[in-house]
Coordinates of N, CA and C in Angstrom, one line a residue:
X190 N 0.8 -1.2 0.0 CA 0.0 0.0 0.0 C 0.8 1.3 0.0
X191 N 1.9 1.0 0.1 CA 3.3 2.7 0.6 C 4.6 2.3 0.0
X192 N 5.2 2.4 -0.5 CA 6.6 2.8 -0.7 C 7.3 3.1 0.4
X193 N 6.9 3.8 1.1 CA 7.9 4.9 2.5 C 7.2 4.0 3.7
X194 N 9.0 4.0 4.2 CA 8.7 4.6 5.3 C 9.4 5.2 6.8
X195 N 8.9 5.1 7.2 CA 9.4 6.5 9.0 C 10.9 5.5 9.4
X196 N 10.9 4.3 9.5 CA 12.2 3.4 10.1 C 13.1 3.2 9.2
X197 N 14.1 2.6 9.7 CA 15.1 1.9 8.9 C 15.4 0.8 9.1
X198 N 15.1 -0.3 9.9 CA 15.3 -1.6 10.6 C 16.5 -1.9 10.0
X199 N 17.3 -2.3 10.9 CA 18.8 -3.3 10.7 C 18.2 -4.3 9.8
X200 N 17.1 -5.4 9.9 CA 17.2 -6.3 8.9 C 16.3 -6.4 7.9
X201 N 15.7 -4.8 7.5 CA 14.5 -5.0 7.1 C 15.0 -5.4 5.2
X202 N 13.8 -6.5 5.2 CA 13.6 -7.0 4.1 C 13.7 -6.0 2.5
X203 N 13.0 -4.8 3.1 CA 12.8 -4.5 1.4 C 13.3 -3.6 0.8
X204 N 14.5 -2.8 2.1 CA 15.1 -1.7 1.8 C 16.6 -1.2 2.3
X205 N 17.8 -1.1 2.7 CA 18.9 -1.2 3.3 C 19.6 0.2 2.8
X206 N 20.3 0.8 3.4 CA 21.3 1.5 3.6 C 22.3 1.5 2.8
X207 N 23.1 2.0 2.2 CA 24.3 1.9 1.6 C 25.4 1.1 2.2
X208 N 25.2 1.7 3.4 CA 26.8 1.1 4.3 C 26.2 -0.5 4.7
X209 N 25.1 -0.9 4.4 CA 24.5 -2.6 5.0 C 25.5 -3.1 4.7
X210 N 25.6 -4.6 5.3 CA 27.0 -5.5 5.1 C 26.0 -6.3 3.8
X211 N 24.5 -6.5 3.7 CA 23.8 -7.5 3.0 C 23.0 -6.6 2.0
X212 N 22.4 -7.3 1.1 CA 21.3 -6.6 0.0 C 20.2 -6.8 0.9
X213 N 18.8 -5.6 0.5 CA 17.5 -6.0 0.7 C 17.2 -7.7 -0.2
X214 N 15.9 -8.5 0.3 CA 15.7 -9.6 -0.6 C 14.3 -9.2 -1.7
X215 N 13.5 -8.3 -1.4 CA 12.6 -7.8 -2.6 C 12.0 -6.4 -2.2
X216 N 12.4 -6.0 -3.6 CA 11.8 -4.4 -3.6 C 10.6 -3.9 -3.4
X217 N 10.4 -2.8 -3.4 CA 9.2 -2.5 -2.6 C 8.6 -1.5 -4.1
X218 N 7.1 -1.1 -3.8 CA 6.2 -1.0 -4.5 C 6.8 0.2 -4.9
X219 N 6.5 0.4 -6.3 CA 7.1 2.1 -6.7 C 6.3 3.0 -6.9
X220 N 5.0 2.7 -6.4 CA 3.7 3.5 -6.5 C 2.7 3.0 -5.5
X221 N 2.0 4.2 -5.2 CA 1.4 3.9 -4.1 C 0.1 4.0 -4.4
X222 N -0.9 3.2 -4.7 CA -2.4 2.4 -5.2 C -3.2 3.2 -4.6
X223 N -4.0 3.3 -5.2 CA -5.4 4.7 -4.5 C -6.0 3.9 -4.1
X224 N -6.8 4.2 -3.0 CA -8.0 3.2 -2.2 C -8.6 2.9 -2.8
X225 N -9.5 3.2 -4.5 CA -10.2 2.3 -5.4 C -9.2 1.2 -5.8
X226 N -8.5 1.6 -6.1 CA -7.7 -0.2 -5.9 C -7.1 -0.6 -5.2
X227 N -6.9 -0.4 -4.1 CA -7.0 -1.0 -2.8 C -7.8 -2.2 -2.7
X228 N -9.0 -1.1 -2.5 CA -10.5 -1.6 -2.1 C -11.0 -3.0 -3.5
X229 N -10.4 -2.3 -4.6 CA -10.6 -3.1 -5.7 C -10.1 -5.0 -5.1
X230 N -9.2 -4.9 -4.4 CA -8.2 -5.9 -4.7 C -9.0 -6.9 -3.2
X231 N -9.0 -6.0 -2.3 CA -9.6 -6.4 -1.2 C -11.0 -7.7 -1.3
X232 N -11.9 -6.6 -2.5 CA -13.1 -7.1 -2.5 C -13.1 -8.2 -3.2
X233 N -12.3 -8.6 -4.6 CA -11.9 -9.3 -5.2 C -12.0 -11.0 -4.1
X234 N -10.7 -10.5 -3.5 CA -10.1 -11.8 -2.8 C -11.5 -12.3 -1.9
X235 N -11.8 -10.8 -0.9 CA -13.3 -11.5 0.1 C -14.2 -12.3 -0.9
X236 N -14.7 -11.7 -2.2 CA -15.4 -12.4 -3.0 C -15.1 -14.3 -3.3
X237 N -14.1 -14.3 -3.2 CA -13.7 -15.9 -3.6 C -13.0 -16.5 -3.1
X238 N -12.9 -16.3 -1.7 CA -12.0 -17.0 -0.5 C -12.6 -17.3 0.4
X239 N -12.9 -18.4 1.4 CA -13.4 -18.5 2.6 C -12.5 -18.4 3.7
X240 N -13.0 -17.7 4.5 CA -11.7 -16.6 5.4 C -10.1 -16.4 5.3
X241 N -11.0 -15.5 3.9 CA -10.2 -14.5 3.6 C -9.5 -13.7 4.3
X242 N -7.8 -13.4 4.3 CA -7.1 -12.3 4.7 C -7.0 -11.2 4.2
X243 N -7.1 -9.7 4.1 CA -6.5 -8.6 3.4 C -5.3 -7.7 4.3
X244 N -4.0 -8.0 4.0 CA -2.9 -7.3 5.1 C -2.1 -6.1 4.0
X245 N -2.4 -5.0 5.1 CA -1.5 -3.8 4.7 C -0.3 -4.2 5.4
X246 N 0.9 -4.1 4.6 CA 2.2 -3.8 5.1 C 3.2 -5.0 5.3
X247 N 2.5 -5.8 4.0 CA 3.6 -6.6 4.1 C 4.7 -6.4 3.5
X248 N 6.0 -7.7 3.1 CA 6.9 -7.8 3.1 C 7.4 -7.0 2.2
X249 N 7.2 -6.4 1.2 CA 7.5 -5.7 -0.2 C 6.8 -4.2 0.0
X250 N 6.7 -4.0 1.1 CA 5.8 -2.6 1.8 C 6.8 -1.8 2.3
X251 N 6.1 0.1 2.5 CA 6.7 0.4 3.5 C 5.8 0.5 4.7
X252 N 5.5 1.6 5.2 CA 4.4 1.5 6.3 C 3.4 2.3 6.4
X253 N 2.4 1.0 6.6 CA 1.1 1.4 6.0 C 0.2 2.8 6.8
X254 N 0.7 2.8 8.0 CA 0.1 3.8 9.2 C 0.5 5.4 8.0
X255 N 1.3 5.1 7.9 CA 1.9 6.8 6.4 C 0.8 7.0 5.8
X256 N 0.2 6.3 5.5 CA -1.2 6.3 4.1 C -2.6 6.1 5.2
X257 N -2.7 6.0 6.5 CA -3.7 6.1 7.1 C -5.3 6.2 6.6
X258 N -4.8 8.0 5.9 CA -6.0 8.4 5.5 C -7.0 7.7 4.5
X259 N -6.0 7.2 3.2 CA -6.1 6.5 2.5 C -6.5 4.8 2.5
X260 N -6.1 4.3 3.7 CA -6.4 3.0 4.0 C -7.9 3.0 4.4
X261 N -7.9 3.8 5.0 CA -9.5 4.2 6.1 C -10.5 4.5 4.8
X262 N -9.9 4.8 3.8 CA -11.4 5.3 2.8 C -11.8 3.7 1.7
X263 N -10.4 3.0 2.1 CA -10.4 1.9 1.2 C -11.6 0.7 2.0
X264 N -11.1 0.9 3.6 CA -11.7 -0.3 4.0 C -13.3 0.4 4.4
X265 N -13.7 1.2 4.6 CA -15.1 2.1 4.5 C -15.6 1.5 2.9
X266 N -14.9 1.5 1.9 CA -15.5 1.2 0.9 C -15.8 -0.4 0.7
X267 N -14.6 -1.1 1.2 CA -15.3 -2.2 1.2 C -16.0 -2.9 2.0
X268 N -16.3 -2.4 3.5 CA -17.4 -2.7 4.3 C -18.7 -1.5 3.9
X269 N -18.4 -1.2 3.2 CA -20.0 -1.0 2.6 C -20.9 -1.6 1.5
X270 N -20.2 -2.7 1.2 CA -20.5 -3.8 0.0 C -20.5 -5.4 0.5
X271 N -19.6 -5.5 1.9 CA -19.3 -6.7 2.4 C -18.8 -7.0 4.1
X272 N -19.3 -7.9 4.7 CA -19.1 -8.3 6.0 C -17.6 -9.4 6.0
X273 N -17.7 -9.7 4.2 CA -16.5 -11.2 4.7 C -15.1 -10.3 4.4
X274 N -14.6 -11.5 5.2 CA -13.1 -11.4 5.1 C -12.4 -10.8 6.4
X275 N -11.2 -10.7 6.6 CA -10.6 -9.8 7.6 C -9.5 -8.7 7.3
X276 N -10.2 -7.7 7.4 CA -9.0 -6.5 7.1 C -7.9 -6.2 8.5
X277 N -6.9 -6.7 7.7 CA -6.1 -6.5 8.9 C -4.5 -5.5 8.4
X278 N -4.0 -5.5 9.6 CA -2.8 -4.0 9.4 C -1.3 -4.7 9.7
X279 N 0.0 -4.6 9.6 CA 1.3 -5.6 10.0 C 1.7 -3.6 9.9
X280 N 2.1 -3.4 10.9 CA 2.7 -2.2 11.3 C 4.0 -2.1 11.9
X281 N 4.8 -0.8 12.1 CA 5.8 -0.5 13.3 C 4.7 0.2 14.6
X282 N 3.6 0.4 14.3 CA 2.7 1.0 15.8 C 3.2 2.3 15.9
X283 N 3.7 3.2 14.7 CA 4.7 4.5 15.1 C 3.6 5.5 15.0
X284 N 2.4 5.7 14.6 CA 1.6 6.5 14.7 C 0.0 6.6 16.0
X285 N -0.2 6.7 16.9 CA -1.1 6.0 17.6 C -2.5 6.6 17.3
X286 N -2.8 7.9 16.4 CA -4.0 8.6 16.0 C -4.4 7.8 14.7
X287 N -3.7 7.4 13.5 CA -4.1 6.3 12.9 C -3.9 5.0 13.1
X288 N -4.0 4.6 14.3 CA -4.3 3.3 14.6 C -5.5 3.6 14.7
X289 N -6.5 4.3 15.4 CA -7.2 4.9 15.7 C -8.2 4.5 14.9
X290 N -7.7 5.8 13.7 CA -8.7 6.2 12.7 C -9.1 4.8 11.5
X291 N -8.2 3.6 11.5 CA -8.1 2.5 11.0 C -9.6 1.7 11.6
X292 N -9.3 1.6 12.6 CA -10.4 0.8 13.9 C -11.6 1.5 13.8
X293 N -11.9 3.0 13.5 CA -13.3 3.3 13.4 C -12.8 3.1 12.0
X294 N -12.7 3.1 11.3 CA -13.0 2.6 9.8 C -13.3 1.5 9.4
X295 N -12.8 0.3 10.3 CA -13.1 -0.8 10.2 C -12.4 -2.1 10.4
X296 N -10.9 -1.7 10.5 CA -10.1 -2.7 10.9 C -10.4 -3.6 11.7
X297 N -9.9 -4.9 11.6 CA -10.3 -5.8 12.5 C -9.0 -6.7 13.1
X298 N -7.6 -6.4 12.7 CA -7.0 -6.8 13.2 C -5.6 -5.8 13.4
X299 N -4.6 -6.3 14.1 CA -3.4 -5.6 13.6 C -2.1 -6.5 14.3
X300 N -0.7 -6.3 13.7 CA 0.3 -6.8 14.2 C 1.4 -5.8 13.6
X301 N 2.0 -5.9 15.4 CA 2.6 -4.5 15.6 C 4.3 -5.4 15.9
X302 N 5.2 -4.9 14.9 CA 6.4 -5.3 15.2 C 7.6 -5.0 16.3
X303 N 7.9 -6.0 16.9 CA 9.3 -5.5 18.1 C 9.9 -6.6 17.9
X304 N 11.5 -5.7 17.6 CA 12.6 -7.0 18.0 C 13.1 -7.1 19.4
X305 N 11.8 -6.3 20.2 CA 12.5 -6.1 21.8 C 11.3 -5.1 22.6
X306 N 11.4 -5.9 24.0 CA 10.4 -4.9 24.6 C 10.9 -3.9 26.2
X307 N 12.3 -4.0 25.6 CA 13.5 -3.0 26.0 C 13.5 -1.8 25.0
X308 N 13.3 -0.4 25.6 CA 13.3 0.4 24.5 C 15.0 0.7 23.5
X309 N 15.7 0.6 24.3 CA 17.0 1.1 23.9 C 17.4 0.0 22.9
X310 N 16.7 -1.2 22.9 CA 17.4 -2.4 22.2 C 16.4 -2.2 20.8
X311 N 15.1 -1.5 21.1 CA 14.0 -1.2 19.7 C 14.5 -0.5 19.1
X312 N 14.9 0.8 20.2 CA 15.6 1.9 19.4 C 16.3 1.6 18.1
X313 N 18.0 1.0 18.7 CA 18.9 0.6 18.0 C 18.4 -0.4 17.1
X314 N 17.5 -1.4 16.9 CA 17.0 -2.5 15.7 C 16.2 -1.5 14.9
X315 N 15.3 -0.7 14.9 CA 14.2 -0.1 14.3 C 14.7 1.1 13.5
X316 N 15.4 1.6 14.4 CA 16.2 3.0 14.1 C 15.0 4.3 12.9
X317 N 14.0 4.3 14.6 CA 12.6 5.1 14.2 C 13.1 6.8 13.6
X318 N 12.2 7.1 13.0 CA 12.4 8.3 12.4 C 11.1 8.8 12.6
X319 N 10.9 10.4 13.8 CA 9.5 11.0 13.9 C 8.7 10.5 14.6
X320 N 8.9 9.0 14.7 CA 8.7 8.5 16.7 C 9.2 7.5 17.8
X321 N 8.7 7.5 18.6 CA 9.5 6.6 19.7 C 8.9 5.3 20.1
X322 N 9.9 4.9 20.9 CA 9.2 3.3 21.3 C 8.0 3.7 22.2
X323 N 7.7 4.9 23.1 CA 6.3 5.3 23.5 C 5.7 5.2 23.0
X324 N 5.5 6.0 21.5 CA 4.4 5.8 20.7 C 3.9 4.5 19.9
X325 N 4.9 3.6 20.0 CA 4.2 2.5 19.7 C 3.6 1.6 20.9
X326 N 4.2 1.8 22.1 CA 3.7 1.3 23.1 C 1.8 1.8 23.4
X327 N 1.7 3.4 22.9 CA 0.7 4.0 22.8 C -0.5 3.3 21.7
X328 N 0.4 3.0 20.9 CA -0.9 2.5 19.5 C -1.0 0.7 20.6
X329 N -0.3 0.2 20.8 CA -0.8 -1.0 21.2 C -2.0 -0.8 22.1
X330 N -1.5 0.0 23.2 CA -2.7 0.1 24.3 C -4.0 0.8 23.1
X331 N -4.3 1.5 22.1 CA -5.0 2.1 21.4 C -5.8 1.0 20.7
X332 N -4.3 -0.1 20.3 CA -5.4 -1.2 19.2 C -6.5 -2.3 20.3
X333 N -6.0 -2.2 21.5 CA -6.8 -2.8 22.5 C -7.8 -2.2 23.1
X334 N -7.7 -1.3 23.1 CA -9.2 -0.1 24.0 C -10.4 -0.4 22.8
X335 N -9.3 -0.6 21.4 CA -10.2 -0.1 19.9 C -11.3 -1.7 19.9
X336 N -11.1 -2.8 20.6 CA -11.2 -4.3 20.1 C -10.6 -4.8 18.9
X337 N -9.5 -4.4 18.6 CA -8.8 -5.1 17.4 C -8.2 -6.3 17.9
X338 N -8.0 -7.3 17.2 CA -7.2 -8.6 17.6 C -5.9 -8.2 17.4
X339 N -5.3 -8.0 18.6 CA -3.9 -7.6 18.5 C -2.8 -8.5 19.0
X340 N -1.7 -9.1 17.4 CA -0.5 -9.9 17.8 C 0.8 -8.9 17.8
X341 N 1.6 -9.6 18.8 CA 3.2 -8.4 18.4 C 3.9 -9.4 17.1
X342 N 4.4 -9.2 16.6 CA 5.6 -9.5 15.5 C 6.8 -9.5 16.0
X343 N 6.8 -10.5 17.0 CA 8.3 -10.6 18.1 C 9.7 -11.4 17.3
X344 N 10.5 -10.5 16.4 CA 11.8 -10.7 15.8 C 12.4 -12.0 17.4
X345 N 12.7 -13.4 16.7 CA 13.2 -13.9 17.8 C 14.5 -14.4 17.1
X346 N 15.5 -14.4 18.4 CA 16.7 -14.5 17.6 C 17.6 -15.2 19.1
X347 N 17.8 -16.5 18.6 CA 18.3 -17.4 20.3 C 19.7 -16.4 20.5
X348 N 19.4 -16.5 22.4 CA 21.0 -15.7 22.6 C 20.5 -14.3 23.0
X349 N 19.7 -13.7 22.4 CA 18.9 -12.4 22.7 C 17.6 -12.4 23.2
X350 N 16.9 -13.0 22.4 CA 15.3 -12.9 22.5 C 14.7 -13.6 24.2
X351 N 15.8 -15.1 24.3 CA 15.8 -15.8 25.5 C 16.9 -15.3 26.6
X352 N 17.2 -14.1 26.3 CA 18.6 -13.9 27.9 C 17.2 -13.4 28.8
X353 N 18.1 -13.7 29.8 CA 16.8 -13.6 31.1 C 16.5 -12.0 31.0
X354 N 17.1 -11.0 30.9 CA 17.0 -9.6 31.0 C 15.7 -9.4 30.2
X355 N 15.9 -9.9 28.6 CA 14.9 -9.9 27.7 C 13.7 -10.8 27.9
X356 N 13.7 -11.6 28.6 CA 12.1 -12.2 29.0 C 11.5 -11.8 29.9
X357 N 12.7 -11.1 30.9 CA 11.6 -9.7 32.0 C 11.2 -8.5 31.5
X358 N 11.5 -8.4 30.3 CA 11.0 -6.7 29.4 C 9.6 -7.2 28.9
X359 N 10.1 -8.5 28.1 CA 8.7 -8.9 27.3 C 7.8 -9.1 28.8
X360 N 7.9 -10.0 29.5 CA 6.5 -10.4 30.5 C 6.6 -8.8 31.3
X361 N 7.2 -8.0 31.3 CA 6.2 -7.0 31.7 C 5.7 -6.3 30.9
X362 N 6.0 -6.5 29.7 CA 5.1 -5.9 28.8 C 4.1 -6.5 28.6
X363 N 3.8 -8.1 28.5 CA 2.7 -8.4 28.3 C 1.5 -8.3 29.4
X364 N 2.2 -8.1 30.8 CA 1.2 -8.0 31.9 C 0.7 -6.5 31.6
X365 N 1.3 -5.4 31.0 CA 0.7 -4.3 31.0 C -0.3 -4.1 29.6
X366 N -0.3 -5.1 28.6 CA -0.8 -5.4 27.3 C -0.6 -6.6 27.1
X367 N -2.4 -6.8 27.3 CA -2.2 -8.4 27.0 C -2.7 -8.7 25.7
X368 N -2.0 -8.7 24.8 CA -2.3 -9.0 23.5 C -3.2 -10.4 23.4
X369 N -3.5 -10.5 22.4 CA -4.1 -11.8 22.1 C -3.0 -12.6 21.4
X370 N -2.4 -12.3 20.9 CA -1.1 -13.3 20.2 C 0.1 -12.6 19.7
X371 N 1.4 -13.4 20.6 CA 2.7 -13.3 19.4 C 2.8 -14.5 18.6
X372 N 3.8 -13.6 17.9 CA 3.8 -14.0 16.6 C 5.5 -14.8 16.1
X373 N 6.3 -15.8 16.5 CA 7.2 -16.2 16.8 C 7.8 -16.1 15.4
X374 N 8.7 -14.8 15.5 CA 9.1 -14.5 13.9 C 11.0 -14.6 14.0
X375 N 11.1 -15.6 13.0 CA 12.8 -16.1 13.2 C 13.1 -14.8 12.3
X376 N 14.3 -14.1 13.1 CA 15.0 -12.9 12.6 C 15.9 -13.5 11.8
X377 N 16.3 -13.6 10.6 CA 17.0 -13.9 9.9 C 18.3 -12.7 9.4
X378 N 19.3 -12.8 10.4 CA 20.6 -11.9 10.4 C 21.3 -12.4 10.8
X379 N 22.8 -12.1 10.5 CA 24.1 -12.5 11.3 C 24.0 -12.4 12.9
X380 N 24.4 -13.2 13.6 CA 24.5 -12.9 14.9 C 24.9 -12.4 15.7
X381 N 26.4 -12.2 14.8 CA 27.0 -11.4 15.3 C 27.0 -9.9 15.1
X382 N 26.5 -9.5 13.3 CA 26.2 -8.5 13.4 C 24.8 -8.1 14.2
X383 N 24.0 -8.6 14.5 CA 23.2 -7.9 15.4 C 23.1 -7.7 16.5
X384 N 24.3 -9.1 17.3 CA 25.2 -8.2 18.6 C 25.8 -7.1 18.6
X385 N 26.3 -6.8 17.5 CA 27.3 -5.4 17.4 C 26.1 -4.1 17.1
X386 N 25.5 -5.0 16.5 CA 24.6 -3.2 16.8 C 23.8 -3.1 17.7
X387 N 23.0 -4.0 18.4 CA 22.5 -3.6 19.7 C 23.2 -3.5 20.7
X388 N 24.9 -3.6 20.4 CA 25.9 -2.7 21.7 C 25.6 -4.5 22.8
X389 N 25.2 -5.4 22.5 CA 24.6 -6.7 23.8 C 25.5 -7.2 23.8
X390 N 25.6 -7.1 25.0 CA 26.4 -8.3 26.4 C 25.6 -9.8 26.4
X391 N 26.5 -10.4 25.8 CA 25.8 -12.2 25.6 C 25.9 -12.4 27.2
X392 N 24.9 -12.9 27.4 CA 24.8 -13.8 29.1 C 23.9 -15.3 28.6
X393 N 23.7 -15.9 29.8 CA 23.4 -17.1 29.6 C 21.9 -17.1 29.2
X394 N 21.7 -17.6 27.7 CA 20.3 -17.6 27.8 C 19.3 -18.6 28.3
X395 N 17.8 -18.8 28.8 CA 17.2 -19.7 29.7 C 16.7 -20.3 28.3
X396 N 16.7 -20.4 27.0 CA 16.0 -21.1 25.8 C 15.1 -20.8 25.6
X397 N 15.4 -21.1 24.6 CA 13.9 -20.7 23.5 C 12.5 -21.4 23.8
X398 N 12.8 -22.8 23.8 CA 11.7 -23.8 24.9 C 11.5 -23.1 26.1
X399 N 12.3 -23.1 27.0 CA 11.7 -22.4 28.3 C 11.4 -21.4 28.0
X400 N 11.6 -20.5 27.4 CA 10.7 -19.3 27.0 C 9.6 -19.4 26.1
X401 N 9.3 -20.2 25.2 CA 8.0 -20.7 25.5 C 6.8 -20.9 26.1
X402 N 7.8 -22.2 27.1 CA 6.8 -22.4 28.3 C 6.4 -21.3 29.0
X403 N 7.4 -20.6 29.0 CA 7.1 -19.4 30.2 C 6.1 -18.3 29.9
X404 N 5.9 -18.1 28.5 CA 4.8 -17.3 28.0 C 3.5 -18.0 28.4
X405 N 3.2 -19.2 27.8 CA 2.2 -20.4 28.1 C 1.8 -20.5 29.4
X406 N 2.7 -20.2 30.4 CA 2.2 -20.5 31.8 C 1.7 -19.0 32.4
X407 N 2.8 -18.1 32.1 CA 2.3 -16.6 32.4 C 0.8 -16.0 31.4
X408 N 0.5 -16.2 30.4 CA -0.2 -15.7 29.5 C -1.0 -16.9 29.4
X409 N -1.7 -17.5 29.9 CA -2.5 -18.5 29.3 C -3.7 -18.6 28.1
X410 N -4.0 -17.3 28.0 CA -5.1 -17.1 27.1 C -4.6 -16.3 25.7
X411 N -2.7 -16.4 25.9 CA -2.1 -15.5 24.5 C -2.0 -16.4 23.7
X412 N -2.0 -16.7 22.4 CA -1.6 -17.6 21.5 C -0.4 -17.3 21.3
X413 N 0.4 -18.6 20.7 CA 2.0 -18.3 20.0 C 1.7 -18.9 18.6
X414 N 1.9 -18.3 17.7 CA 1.7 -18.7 16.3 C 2.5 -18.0 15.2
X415 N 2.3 -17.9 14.3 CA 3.1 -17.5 13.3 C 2.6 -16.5 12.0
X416 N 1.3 -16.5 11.6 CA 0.4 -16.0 10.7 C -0.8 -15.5 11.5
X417 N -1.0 -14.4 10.5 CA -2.4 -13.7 11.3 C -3.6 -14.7 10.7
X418 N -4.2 -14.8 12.0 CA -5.8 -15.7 11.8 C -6.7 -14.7 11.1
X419 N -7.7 -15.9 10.3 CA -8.6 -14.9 9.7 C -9.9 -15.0 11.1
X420 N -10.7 -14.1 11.1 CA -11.5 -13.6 12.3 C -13.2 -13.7 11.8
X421 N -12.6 -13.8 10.4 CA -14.7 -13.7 9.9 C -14.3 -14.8 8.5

């Protein structure tokens, strides 16, 4: 739905920096689709799919919260012709007034990306432009007030994601936001280059299984999965 966008992620798929040690793996859209085709493409799929998905912001995307205005007039058009399907959002959560305006428009789901629920370790992975790890903390609590089915998009990466420091960021994050589902997403980077840019001190990690379990026993009612469910 965007070309642009606000971040630069250390491993993002569809766009890299000059100085990257690696290539992006696929390019991103060189034009940005008017909500009649949007909406065109939307209704298409709801028409001949039985629970059907429609996701802004995937992999060959920039971010979809940029085009807000524009998304909101798409999915208003197609919920005024149709109930099926699930319109859903894969965001950075950097805007919290178009999360908003998505949800009265009609959204019904969203997944909000973190390679970390330490801000200084978001910072350095995301490397936000125009906002902060606040403000996505803010659109989450927003996509939950709103009743959106809300999953995180948890970059997991053994060695980091499981050191004990990092599973007391996430479970207090989740006790303060209890999402309905992460989303167990294998970060696909050198290891070492993503030690060196998050500045991290390797300690012993408790695993990826125990950290599992420990969501499962703390969170009992969160899912762990990998794809957004369809909802209608």
């Amino acid at each position: 739905s965007t070309p642009a966008c606000n971040a630069a992620c250390i491993g993002c798929l569809s766009m890299q920096r000059g100085d990257s040690p690696f290539p992006y793996s696929q390019p991103r859209l060189e034009f940005s689709p008017s909500p009649d085709e949007i909406a065109e493409v939307m209704s298409h799929h709801f028409d001949r799919v039985e629970g059907a998905v429609a996701s802004f912001g995937q992999g060959c995307e920039g971010e979809p919260l940029l085009r807000a205005k524009d998304l909101a007039a798409a999915i208003r058009q197609v919920r005024n012709t149709t109930a099926r399907g699930t319109i859903h959002c894969n965001t950075n959560g950097s805007i919290p007034s178009a999360v908003r305006d998505l949800a009265v428009a009609g959204l019904d789901s969203i997944r909000i990306s973190l390679n970390s629920a330490t801000p200084l370790y978001y910072e350095r992975y995301h490397r936000p432009s125009g906002y902060s790890f606040d403000d996505v903390m803010r659109s989450v609590g927003v996509a939950l007030d709103a009743g959106l089915f809300v999953s995180i998009n948890l970059f997991f990466l053994p060695g980091f994601t499981d050191s004990e420091k990092e599973v007391e960021s996430l479970d207090a994050f989740l006790a303060r936001f209890p999402v309905q589902m992460i989303q167990t997403r294998n970060l696909n980077i050198d290891p070492d280059y993503y030690f060196d840019c998050m500045e991290f001190q390797e300690s012993d990690p408790i695993g990826i299984a125990t950290l599992l379990a420990r969501l499962r026993e703390n969170h009992p009612e969160m899912r762990l999965g990998y794809y957004n469910p369809p909802l209608r």
